[in-house]
Structure formats: structure tokens, C-alpha cells
mmCIF file of C-alpha atoms in Angstrom:
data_model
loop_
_atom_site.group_PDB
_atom_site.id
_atom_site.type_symbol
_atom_site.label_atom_id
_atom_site.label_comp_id
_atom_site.label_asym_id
_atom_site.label_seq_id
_atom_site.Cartn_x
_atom_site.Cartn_y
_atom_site.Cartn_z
ATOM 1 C CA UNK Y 1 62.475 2.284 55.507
ATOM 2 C CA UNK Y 2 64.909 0.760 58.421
ATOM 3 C CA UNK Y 3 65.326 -2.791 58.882
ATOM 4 C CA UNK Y 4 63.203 -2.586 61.506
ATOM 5 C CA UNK Y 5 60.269 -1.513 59.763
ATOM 6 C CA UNK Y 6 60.974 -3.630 56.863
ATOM 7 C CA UNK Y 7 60.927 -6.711 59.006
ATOM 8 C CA UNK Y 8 57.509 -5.259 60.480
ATOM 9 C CA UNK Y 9 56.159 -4.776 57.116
ATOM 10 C CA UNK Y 10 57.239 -8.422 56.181
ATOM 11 C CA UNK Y 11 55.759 -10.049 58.795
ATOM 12 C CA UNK Y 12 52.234 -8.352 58.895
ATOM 13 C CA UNK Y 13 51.982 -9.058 54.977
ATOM 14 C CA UNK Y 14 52.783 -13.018 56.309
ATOM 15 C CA UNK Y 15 50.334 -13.025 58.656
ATOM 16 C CA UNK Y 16 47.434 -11.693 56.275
ATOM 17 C CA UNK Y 17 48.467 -13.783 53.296
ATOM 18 C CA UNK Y 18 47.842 -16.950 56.127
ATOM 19 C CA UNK Y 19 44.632 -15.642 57.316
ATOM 20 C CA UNK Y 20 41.478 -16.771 55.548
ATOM 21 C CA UNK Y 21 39.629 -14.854 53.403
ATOM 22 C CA UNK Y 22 36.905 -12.469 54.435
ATOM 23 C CA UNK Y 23 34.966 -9.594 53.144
ATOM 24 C CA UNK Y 24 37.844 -7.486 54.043
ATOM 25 C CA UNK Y 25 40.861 -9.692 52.984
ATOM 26 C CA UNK Y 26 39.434 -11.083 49.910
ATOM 27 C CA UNK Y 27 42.202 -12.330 48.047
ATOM 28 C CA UNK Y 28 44.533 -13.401 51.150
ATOM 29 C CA UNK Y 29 47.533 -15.606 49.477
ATOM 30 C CA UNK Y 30 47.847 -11.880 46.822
ATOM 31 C CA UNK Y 31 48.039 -10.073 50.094
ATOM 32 C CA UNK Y 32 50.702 -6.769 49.787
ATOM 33 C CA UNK Y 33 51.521 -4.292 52.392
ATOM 34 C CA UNK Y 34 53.152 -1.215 52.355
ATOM 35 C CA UNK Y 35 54.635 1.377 55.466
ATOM 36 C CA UNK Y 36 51.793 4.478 55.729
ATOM 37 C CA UNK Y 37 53.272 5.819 58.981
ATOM 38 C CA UNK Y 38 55.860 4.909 61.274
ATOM 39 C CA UNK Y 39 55.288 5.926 64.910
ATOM 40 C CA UNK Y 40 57.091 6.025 67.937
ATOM 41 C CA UNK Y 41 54.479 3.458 69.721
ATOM 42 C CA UNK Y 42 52.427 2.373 66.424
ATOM 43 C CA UNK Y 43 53.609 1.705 62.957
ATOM 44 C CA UNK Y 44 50.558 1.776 60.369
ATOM 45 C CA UNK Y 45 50.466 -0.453 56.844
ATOM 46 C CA UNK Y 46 48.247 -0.244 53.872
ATOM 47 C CA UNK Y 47 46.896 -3.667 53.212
ATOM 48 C CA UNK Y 48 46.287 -4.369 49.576
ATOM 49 C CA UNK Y 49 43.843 -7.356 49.013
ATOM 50 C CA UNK Y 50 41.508 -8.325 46.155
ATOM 51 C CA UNK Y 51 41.245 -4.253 45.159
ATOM 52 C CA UNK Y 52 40.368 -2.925 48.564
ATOM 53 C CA UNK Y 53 42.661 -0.594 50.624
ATOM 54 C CA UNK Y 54 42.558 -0.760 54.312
ATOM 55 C CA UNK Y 55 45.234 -0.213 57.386
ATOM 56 C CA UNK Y 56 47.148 -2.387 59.692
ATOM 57 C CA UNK Y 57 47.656 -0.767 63.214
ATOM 58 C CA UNK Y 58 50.543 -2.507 65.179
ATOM 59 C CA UNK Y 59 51.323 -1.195 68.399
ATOM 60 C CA UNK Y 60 55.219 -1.161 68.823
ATOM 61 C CA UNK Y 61 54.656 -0.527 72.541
ATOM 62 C CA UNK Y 62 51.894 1.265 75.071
ATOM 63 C CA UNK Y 63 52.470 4.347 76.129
ATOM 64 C CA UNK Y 64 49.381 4.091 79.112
ATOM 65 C CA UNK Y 65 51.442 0.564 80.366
ATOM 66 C CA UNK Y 66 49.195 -1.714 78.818
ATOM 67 C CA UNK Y 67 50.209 -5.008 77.069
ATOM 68 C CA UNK Y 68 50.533 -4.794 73.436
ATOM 69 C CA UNK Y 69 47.296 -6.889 72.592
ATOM 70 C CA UNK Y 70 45.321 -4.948 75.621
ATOM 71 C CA UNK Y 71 46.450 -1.317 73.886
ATOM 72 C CA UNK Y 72 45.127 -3.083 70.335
ATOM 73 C CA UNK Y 73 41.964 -4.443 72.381
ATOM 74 C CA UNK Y 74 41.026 -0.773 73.796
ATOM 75 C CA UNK Y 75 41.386 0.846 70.914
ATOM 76 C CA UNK Y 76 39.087 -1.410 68.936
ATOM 77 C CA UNK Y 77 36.831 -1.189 70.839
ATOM 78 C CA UNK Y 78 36.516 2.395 70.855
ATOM 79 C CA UNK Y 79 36.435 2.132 67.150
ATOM 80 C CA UNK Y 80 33.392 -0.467 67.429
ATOM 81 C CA UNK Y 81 31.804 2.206 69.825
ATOM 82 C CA UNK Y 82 32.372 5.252 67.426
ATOM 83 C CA UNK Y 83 31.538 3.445 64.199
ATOM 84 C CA UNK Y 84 27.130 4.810 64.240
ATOM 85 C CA UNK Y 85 28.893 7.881 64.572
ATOM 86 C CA UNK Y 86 31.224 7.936 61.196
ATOM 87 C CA UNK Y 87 33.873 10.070 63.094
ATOM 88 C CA UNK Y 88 36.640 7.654 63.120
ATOM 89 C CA UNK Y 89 37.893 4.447 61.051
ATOM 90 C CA UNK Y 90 35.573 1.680 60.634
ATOM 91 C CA UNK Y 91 36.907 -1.117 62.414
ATOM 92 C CA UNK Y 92 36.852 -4.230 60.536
ATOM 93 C CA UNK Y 93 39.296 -6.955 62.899
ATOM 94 C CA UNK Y 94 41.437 -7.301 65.818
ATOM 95 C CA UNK Y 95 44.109 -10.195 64.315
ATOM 96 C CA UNK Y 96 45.530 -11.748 67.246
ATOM 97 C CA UNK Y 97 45.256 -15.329 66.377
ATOM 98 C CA UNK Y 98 48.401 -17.869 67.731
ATOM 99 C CA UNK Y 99 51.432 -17.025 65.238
ATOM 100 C CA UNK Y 100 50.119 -13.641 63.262
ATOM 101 C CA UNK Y 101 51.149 -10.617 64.017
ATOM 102 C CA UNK Y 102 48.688 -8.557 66.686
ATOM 103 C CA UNK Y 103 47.378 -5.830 64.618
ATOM 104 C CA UNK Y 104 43.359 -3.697 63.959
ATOM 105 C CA UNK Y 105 42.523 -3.491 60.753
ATOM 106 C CA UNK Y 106 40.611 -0.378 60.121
ATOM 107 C CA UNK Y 107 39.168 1.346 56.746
ATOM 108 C CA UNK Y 108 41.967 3.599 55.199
ATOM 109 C CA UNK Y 109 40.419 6.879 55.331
ATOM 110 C CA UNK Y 110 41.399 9.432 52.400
ATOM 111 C CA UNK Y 111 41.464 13.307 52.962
ATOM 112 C CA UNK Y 112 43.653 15.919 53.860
ATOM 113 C CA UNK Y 113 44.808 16.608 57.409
ATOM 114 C CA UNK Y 114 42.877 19.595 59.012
ATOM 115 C CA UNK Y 115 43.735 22.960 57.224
ATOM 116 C CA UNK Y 116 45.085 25.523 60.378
ATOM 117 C CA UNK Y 117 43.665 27.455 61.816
ATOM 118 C CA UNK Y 118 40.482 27.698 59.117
ATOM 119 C CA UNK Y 119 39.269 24.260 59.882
ATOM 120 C CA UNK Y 120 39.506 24.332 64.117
ATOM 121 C CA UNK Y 121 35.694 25.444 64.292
ATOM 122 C CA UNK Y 122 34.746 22.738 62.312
ATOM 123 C CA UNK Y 123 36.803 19.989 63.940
ATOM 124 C CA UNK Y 124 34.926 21.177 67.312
ATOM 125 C CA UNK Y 125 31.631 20.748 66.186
ATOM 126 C CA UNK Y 126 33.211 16.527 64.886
ATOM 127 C CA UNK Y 127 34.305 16.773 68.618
ATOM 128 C CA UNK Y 128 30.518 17.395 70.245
ATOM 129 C CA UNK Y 129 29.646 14.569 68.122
ATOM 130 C CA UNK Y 130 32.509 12.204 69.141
ATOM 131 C CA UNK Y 131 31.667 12.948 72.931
ATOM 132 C CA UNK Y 132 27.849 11.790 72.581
ATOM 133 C CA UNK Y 133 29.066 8.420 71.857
ATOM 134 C CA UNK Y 134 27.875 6.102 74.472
ATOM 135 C CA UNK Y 135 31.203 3.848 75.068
ATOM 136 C CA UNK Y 136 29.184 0.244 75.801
ATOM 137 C CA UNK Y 137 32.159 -2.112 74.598
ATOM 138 C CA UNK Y 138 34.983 -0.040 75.597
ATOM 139 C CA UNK Y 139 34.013 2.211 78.254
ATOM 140 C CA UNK Y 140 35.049 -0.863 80.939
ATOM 141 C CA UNK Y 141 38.560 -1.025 78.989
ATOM 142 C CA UNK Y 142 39.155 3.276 79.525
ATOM 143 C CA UNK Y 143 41.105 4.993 82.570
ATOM 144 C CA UNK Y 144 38.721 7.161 83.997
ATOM 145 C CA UNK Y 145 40.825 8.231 86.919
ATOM 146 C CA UNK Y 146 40.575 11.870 88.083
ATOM 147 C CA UNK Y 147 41.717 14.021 85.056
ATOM 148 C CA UNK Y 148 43.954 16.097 87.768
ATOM 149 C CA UNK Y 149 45.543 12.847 89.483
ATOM 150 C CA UNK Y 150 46.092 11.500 85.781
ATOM 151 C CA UNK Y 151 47.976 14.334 84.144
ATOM 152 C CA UNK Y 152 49.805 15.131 87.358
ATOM 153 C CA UNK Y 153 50.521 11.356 87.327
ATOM 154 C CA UNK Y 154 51.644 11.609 83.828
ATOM 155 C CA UNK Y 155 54.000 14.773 83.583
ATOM 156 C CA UNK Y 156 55.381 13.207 86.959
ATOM 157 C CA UNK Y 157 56.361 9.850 84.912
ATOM 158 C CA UNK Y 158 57.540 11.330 82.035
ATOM 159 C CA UNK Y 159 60.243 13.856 84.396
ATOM 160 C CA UNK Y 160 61.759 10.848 86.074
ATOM 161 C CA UNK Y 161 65.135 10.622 87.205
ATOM 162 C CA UNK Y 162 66.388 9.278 83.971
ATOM 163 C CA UNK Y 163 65.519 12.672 82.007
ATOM 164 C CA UNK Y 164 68.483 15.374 82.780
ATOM 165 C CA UNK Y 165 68.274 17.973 85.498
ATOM 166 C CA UNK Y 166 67.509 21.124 83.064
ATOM 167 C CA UNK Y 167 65.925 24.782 83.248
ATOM 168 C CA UNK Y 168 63.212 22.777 81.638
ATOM 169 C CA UNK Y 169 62.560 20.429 84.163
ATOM 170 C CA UNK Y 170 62.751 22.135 86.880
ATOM 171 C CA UNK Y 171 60.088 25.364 85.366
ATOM 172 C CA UNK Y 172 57.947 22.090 85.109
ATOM 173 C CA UNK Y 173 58.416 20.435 88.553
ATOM 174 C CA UNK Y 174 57.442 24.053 89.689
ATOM 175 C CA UNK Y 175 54.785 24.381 87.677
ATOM 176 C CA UNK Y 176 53.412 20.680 88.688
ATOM 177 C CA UNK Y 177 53.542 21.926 92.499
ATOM 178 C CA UNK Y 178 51.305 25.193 91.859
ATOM 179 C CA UNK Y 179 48.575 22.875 90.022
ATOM 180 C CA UNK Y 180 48.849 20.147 92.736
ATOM 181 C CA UNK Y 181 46.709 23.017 95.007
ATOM 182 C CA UNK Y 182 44.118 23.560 92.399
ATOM 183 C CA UNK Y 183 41.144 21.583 91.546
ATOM 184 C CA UNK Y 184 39.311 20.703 88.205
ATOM 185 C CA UNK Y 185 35.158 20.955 87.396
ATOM 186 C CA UNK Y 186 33.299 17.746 88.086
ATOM 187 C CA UNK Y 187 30.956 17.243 84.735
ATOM 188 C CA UNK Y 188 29.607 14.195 83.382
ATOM 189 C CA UNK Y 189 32.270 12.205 81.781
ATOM 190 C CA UNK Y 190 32.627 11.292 78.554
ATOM 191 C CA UNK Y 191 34.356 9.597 75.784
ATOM 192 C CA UNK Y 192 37.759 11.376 74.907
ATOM 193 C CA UNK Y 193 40.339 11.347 72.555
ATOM 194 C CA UNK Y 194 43.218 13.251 74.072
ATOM 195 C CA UNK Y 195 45.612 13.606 71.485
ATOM 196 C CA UNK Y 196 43.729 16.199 68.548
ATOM 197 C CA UNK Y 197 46.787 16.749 66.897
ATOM 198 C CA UNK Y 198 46.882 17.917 63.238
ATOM 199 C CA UNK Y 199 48.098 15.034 61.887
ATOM 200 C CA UNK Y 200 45.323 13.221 63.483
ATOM 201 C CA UNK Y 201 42.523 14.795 61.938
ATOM 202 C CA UNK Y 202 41.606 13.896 58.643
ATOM 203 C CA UNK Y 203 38.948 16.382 55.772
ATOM 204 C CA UNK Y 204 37.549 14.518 53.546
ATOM 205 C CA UNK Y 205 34.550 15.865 51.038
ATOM 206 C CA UNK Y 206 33.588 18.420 54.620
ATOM 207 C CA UNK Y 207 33.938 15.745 57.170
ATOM 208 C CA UNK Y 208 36.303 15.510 59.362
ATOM 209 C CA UNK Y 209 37.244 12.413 61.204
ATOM 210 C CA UNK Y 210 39.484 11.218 63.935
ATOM 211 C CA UNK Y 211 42.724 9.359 63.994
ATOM 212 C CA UNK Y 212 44.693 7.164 66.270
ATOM 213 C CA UNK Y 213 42.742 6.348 69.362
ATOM 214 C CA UNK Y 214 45.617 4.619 71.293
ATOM 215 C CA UNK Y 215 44.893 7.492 74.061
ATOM 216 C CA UNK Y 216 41.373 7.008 74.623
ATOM 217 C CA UNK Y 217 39.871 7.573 78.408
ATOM 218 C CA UNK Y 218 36.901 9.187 79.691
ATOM 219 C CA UNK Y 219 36.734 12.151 81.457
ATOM 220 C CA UNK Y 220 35.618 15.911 80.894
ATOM 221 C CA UNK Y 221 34.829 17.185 77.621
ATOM 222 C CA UNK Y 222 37.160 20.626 78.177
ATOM 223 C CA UNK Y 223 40.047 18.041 78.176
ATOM 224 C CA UNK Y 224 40.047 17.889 74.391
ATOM 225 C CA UNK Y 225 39.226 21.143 73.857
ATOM 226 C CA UNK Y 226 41.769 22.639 75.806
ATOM 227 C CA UNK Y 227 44.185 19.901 74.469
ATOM 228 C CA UNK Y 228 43.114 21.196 70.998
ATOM 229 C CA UNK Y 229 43.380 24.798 71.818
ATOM 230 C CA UNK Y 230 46.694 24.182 73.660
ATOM 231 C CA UNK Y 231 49.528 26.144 72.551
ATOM 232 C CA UNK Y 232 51.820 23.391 72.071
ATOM 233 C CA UNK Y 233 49.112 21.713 69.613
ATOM 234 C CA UNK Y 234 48.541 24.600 67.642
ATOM 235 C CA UNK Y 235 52.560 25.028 67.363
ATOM 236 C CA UNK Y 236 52.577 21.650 66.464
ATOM 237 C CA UNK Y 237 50.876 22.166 63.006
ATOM 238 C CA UNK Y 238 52.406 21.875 59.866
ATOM 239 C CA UNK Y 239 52.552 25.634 58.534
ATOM 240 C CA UNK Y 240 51.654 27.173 61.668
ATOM 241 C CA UNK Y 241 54.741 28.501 61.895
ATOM 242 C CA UNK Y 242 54.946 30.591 65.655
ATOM 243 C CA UNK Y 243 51.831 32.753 65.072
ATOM 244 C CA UNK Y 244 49.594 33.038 68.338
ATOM 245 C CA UNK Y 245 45.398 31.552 67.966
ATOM 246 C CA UNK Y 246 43.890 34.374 68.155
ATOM 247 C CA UNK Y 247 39.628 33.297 68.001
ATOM 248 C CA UNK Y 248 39.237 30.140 70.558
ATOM 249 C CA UNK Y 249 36.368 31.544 71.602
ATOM 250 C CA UNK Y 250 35.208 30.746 68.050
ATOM 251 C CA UNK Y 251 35.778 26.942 68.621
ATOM 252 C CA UNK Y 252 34.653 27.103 71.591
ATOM 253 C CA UNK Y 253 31.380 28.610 70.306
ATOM 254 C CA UNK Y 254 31.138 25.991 67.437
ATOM 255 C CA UNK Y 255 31.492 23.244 69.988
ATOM 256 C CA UNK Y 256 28.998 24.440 72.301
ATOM 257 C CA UNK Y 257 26.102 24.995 69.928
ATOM 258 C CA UNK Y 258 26.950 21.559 68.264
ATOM 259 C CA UNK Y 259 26.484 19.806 72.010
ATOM 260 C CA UNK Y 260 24.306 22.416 73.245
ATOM 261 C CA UNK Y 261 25.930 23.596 76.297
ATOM 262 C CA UNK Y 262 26.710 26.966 77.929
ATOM 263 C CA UNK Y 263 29.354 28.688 76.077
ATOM 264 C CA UNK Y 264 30.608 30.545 78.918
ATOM 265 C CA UNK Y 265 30.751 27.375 81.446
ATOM 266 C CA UNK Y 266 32.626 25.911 78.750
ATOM 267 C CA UNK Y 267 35.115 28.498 78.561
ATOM 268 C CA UNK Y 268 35.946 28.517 82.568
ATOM 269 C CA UNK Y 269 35.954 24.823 82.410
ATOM 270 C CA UNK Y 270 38.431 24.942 79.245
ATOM 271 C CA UNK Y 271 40.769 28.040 80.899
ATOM 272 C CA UNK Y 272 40.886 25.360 84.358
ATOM 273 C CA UNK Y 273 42.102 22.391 81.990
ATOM 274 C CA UNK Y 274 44.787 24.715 80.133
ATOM 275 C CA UNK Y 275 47.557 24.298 82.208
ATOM 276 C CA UNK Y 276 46.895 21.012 82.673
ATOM 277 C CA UNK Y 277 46.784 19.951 79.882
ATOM 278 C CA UNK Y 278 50.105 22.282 78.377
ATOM 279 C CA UNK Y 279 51.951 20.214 81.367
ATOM 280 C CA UNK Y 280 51.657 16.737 80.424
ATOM 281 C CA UNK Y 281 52.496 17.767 76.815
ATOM 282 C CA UNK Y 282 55.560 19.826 77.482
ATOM 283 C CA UNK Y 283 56.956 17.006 79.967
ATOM 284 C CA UNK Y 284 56.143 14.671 76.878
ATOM 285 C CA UNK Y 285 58.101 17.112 74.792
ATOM 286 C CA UNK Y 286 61.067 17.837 77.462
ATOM 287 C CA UNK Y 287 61.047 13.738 77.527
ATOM 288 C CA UNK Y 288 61.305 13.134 73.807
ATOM 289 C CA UNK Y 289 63.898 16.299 73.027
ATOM 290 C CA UNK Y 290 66.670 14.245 75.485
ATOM 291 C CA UNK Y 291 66.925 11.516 72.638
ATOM 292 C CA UNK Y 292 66.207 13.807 69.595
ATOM 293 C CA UNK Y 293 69.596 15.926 68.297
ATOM 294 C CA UNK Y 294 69.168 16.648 64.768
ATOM 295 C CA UNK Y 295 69.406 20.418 64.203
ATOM 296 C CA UNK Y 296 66.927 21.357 61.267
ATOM 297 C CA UNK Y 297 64.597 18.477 61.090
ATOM 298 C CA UNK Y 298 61.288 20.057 61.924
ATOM 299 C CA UNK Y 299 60.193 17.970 65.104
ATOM 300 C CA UNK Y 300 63.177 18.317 66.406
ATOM 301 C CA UNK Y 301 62.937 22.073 66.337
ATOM 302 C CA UNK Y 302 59.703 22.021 67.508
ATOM 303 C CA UNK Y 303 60.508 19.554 70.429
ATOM 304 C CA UNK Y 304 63.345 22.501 71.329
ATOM 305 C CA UNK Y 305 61.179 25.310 71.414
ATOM 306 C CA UNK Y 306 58.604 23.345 73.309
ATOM 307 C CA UNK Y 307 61.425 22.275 75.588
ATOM 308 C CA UNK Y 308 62.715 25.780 76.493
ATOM 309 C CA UNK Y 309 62.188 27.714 79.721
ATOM 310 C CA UNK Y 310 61.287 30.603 77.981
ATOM 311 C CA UNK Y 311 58.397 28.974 76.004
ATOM 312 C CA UNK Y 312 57.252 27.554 79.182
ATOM 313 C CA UNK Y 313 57.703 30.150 81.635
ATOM 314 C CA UNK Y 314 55.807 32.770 78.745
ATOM 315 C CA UNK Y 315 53.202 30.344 78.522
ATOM 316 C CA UNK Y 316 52.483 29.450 81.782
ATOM 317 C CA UNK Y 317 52.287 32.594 82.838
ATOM 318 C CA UNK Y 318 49.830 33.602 80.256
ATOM 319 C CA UNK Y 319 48.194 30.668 81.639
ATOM 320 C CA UNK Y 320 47.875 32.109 85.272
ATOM 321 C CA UNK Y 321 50.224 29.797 86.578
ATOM 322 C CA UNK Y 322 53.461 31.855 87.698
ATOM 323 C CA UNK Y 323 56.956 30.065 89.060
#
């Protein structure tokens, strides 16, 4: 743990041991904390109190621009919004009383992350159920800007002129021109999570459950599935290894019988989002490999392969979109 996260650690554990005591900080002044995860814009704490288990969220810093307490205040409200649902943590405070540490406080939620590529169908048909949540508390808190203007917007940010003038960059300034002259399907928007990452899907006893909300928005539902289904995700996997998904129409399938929609629609409307989608996330990639140099450290090597022309042009291609 870095000195950093130490002094993180130290102060969240002083700022629960001075809070009073409530059902889910029983035993306050016997307060402990301990580092779960350490992210680049959240670090996460198990909170000992009284014999429960729960997490701290901190945000270190918002990715979407937003203040520190107004990332924290979107995301628990999402949580409030999901919570009928049992999909996600139960939210049980936002702590942002004068002099503590801003921080939710969520149930910890045991489990395994979601097994690759065997548990996909079953994380769609969590996803159907996730996107008939009615967002009353948070959905005037979400961006629900034009998916198209959004992750153009994005990939555009994250390419600025402070991120080197590569092979990479410029396969995805290309790319970023040929999707500025197509459009996306208008459907009924709806709650998202944007980021279904591996790590950020938890099994427990056959449920499945949703991590770290921090990119919530609303928009089309074939935004998470093709985020899901995207080739960077599935790369991104622990065990993966490079093997190509073979079966999305499976997920696909799953999803659309769980939400009862028309498979086919779905599948245009996912195949339109695709390369989309695989642009923000490489530019987020191309971004985070400039400051990333270890050789051998698994992100890192993912981050290159992610990062090279090659991968992109291959993919891109496959996704219809030639440079």
C-alpha cells in the first residue's frame, strides 16, 4: 500500500470512528478499515464495525468532470434507484458531513467475478433487469446527451494534444471522422451502466450483480451490450487470453427474451453501437498506455495490444469501419 493510500485509508477510518452510530456503523469509536481496491478515480475500503462488513467508495477524482461530492451524489443515487431491483450494492450513506472524508457506503457484496465467456448469457439477462429500473432520484443527476455526440465527445477528449502523435492516434482520429457521418437508432432511453467490465460483475449463489456505477447515464440499451460484447472488454478478462467471442448472438438472445424485445432489432441496433463504443475505449486505452511502461505487468500488456494499429485497424475493419 503507497503512502498515498495509507493516508486515504487513515483518514476514512477517522472519519467513521467520529460519526455516530447507526444501524450500519454500530460500534463507531472500534471502527477499522482496510484497502479492497485501489482505482485510478476511486479507491474502495472495507469498513469493519460492530461485526458487519461493508465498503467505503471515495472518489479520487471524476472522470465525467464532476466535483468529487457530485460524482459520490450520482452514483448514490443510482444505487438508491437500483436497490428494489437487488442488482447492485445496497446503498446505506453518502458521508459528506463538514470535516469527514466524502465517501458511499455500500453493502460489501461477496462472490466471484463473472466466469468468461460461460457466464456472458447470464450477465445479459441481470442487464434487462438493470435497464427496467425507473431512475426517479437519479435520472435528473445522469448525462443523457446523444450517445453519438457523447462518445465522439469522449474519444475526442481523451486524444488531446497532450497524448503523443502515434500510429495509434491517428487510426483513431480516422476512425472518429468515418463515424462522425453515421447516425445511431433512436429507442427509449434507459438506465445504463457503461462500463460491464469483468471485474465489475460479481456471482454470487447464481446472481450476478453490478459494480461501480461512477459511469452511469441514460441512453440506449445496445450501449451496454455492445460495450459488453466489445472486443476490448472481452480481451480485458482475466483468462481470456486473445481468443475471439464466438456466440454473441447467444447474449444477445438471453437479453432479449429477459426484456422481451426483438432479437434481430437488437442485433442491428448492437452492430450500429460497436464501433462506437470500441472508440471511446481504445482512446481510453491509447490515453492510459502513454503513462503506463512496465513490460510484463498484465494491464500494461493489455493497454499495448489495445493501443496498437494493428489491433485497431483489424478490428475496425471487422467492424465495417475501414481507414
Amino acid at each position: 500500500m503507497t503512502a498515498d493510500v495509507d493516508g486515504l485509508r487513515s483518514a476514512v477510518e477517522q472519519s467513521l470512528r467520529r460519526h455516530s452510530p447507526t444501524p450500519w456503523l454500530p460500534d463507531p469509536a472500534n471502527t477499522t478499515v482496510t484497502l479492497l481496491v485501489d482505482g485510478i478515480y476511486h479507491a474502495n475500503f472495507l469498513v469493519y464495525s460492530g461485526g458487519q462488513v461493508h465498503v467505503a467508495r471515495v472518489s479520487r477524482r471524476s472522470q465525467w468532470g464532476l466535483s468529487t461530492i457530485a460524482q459520490l451524489q450520482r452514483e448514490f443515487a443510482v444505487l438508491v434507484d437500483l436497490a428494489p431491483l437487488d442488482v447492485a450494492p445496497r446503498p446505506l450513506a453518502l458521508v459528506d458531513s463538514p470535516g469527514a472524508v466524502p465517501m458511499i457506503v455500500e453493502s460489501f457484496l461477496g462472490g466471484d467475478f463473472l466466469p468468461y465467456p460461460a457466464g456472458l448469457s447470464h450477465c445479459a439477462e441481470t442487464l434487462a433487469t438493470v435497464h427496467q429500473c425507473v431512475p426517479r432520484r437519479s435520472g435528473p443527476l445522469l448525462d443523457s446527451r446523444p450517445a453519438k455526440e457523447f462518445l465522439l465527445g469522449e474519444a475526442e477528449k481523451l486524444l488531446d494534444s497532450t497524448v503523443p502523435d502515434t500510429s495509434a492516434t491517428r487510426v483513431l482520429r480516422r476512425c472518429a471522422g468515418v463515424l462522425e457521418q453515421r447516425g445511431l437508432p433512436e429507442t427509449v432511453p434507459v438506465l445504463l451502466h457503461t462500463d460491464l467490465i469483468q471485474h465489475n460483475i460479481v456471482l454470487a449463489a447464481d446472481r450476478c450483480r453490478f459494480l461501480d456505477w461512477e459511469g452511469a447515464r441514460r441512453g440506449s440499451a445496445a450501449w451496454d451490450l455492445a460495450y459488453l460484447l466489445s472486443p476490448i472488454t472481452l480481451r480485458w478478462a482475466d483468462s481470456w487470453g486473445i481468443e475471439e467471442f464466438g456466440d454473441e448472438q447467444s447474449v444477445i438472445r438471453a437479453y432479449s427474451s429477459h426484456a422481451g424485445l426483438d432479437a434481430a432489432t437488437l442485433t442491428d441496433h448492437v452492430a450500429a453501437f460497436m464501433p462506437f463504443v470500441v472508440l471511446r475505449a481504445a482512446a481510453w486505452c491509447v490515453r492510459r498506455s502513454v503513462s503506463l511502461t512496465r513490460s510484463g505487468d498484465a494491464v500494461t500488456d493489455r493497454l499495448a495490444l489495445f493501443s496498437s494499429p494493428e489491433f485497431l485497424l483489424a478490428h475496425f475493419r471487422d467492424l465495417g469501419v475501414s481507414v
